[in-house]
Coordinates of C-alpha atoms in Angstrom, one line a residue:
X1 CA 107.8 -12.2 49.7
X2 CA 107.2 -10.1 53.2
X3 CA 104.6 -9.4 55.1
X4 CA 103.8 -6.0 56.3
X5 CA 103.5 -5.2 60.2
X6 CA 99.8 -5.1 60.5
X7 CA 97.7 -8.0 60.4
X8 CA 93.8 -7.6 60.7
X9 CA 90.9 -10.1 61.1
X10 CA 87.5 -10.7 61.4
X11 CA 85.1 -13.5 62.6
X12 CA 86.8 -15.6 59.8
X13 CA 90.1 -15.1 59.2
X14 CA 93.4 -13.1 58.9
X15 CA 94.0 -10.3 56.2
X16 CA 97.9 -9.3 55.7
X17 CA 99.5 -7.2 53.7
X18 CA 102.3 -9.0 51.0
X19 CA 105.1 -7.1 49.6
X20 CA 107.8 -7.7 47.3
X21 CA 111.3 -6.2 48.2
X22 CA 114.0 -5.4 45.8
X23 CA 117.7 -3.7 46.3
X24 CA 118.6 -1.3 44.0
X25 CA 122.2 -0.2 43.7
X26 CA 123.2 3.8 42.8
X27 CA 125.9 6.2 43.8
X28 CA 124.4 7.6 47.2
X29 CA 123.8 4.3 48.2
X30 CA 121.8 0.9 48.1
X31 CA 118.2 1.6 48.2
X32 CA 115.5 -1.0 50.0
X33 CA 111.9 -0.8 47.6
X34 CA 108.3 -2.9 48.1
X35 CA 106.4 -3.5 45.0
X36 CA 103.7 -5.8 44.3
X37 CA 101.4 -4.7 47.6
X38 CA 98.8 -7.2 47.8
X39 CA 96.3 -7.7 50.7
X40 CA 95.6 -11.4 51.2
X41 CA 93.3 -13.3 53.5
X42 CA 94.1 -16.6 55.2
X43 CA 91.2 -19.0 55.9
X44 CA 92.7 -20.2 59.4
X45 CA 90.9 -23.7 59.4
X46 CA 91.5 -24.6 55.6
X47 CA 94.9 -22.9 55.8
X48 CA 93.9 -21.9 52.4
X49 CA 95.1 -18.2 51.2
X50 CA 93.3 -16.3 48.9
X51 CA 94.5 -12.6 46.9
X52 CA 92.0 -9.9 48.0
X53 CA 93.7 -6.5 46.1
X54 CA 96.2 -5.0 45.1
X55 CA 97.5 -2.2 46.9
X56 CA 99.1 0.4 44.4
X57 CA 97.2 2.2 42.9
X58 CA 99.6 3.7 40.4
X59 CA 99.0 6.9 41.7
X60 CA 102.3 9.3 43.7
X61 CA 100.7 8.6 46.7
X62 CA 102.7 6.4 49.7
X63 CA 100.3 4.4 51.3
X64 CA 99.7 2.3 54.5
X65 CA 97.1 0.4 56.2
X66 CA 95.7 3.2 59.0
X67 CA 92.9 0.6 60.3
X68 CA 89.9 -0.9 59.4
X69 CA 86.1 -1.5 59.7
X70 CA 83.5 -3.9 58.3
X71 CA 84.7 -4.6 55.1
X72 CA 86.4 -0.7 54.6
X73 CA 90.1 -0.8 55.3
X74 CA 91.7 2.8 56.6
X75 CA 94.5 3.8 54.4
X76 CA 96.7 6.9 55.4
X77 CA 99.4 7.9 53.1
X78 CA 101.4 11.4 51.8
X79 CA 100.9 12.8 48.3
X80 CA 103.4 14.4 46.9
X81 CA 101.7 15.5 43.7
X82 CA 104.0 13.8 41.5
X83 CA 106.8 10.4 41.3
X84 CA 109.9 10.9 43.9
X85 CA 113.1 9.1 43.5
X86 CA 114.9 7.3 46.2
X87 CA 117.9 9.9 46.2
X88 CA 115.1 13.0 47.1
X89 CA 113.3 10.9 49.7
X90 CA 117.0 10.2 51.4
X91 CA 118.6 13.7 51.1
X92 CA 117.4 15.7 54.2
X93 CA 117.1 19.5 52.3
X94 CA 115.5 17.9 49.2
X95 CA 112.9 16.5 51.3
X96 CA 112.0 18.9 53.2
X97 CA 111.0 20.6 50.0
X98 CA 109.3 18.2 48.5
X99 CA 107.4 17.2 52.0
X100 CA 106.3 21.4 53.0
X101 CA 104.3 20.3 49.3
X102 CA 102.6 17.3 50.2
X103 CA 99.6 16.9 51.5
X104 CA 98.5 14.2 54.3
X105 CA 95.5 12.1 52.7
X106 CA 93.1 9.6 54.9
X107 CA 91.1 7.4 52.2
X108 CA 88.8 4.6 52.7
X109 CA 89.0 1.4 50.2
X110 CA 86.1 -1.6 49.9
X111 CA 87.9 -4.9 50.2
X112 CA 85.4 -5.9 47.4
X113 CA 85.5 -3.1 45.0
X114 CA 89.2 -1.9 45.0
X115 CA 89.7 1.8 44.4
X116 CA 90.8 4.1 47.4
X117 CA 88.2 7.0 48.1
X118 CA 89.9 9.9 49.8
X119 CA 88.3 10.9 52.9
X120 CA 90.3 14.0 54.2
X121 CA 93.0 16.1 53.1
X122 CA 95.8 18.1 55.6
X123 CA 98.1 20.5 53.8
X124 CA 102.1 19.3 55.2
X125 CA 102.9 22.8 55.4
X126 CA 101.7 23.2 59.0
X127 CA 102.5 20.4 61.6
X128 CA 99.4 18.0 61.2
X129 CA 98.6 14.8 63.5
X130 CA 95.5 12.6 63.5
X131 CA 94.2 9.1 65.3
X132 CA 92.0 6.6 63.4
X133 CA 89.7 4.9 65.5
X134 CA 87.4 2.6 62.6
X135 CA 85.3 4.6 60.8
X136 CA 86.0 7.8 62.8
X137 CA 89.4 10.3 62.3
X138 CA 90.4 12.5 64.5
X139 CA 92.6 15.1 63.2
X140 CA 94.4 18.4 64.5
X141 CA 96.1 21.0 62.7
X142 CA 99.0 23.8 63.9
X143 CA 97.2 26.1 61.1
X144 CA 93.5 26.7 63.1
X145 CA 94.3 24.8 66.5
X146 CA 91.5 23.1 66.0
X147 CA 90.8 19.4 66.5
X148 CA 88.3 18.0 64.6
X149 CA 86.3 14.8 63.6
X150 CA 85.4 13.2 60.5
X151 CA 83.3 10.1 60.3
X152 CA 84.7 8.4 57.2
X153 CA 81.3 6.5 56.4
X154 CA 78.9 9.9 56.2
X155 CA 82.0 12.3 55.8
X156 CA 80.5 14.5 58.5
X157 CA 83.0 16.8 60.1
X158 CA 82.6 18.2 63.5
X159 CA 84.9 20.5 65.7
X160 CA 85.5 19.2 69.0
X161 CA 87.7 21.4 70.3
X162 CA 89.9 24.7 69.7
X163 CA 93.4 25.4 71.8
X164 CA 93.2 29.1 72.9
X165 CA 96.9 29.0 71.6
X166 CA 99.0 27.1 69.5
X167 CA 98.0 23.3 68.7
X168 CA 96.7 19.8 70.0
X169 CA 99.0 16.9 68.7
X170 CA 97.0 13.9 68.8
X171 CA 98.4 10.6 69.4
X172 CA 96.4 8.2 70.7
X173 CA 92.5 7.4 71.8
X174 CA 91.9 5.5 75.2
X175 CA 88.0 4.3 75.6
X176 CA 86.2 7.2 75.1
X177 CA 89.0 9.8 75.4
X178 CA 91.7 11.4 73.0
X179 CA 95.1 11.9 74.4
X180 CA 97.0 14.9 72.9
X181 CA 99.6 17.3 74.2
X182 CA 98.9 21.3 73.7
X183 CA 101.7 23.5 72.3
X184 CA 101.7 26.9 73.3
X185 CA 103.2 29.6 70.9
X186 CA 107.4 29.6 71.7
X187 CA 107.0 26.6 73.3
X188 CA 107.2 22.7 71.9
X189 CA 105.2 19.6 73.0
X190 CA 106.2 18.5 76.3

């Protein structure tokens, strides 16, 4: 049993994320998989843990824990529309493929219900980024230049601002602000 990088709390205790990892031998190679994603909660004082929900879905979708709020944990996670095997995911051309087909999905899920709801959708076929800040996403797109946001709780969608050229690549929020770096057409991020 592991425990997954992100730990998050409230005024009572700790929630983590458990995983199961498993080696599994083939010709490219020995591949590393998780299975049985479960977020727990650990009572601090009673050192008591108790299982909360599982986390797959048994959908193609990988997921992570994006952030949370309330009782709503943030999931972010990459659909590719259908199973992929270790050997596509690890061969570079393959994956390209396989990843221009995706789509990047932002989806909410009830810590006492259990079902994701997606949020927001991004086509991978255009270079995408996006910052979750609680209940609010903040997301940019190299298709429209335009950076938008989305309040995950109402689903309202607002544009906040549109590059003259090129794109905004989001990648963090300070305060109040969003930081991003503008690409100009011919030129990358600097």
């Amino acid at each position: 049993m592991m425990l997954e990088d992100l730990v998050l709390c409230d005024e009572t205790g700790l929630y983590v994320v458990t995983k199961k990892l498993s080696a599994q031998e083939e010709e490219e190679g020995t591949f590393i998989n998780s299975a049985e994603r479960r977020l727990v909660y650990l009572d601090p004082e009673s050192k008591e843990i108790k299982d909360i929900c599982n986390l797959e879905f048994g959908d193609s979708i990988s997921w992570h824990l994006a952030d949370c709020y309330g009782r709503t944990l943030v999931l972010e996670g990459i659909d590719y529309k259908r199973e992929v095997s270790n050997e596509e995911l690890y061969d570079d051309d393959a994956y390209k493929d396989i990843f221009d087909n995706s789509e990047e999905i932002v989806a909410t899920l009830s810590i006492d219900n259990g079902s994701p709801v997606v949020r927001y959708r991004m086509s991978n076929q255009a270079l995408n980024s996006s910052v979750i800040d609680r209940n609010m996403l903040y997301v940019s797109s190299e298709a429209d230049g335009v950076v938008r946001s989305v309040d995950l709780i109402t689903g309202q969608e607002k544009e906040l601002y549109r590059a003259q050229e090129g794109a905004c690549y989001l990648y963090q929020k300070i305060g109040d602000k969003l930081c991003s770096e503008e690409k100009l057409e011919g030129h990358e991020f600097s």
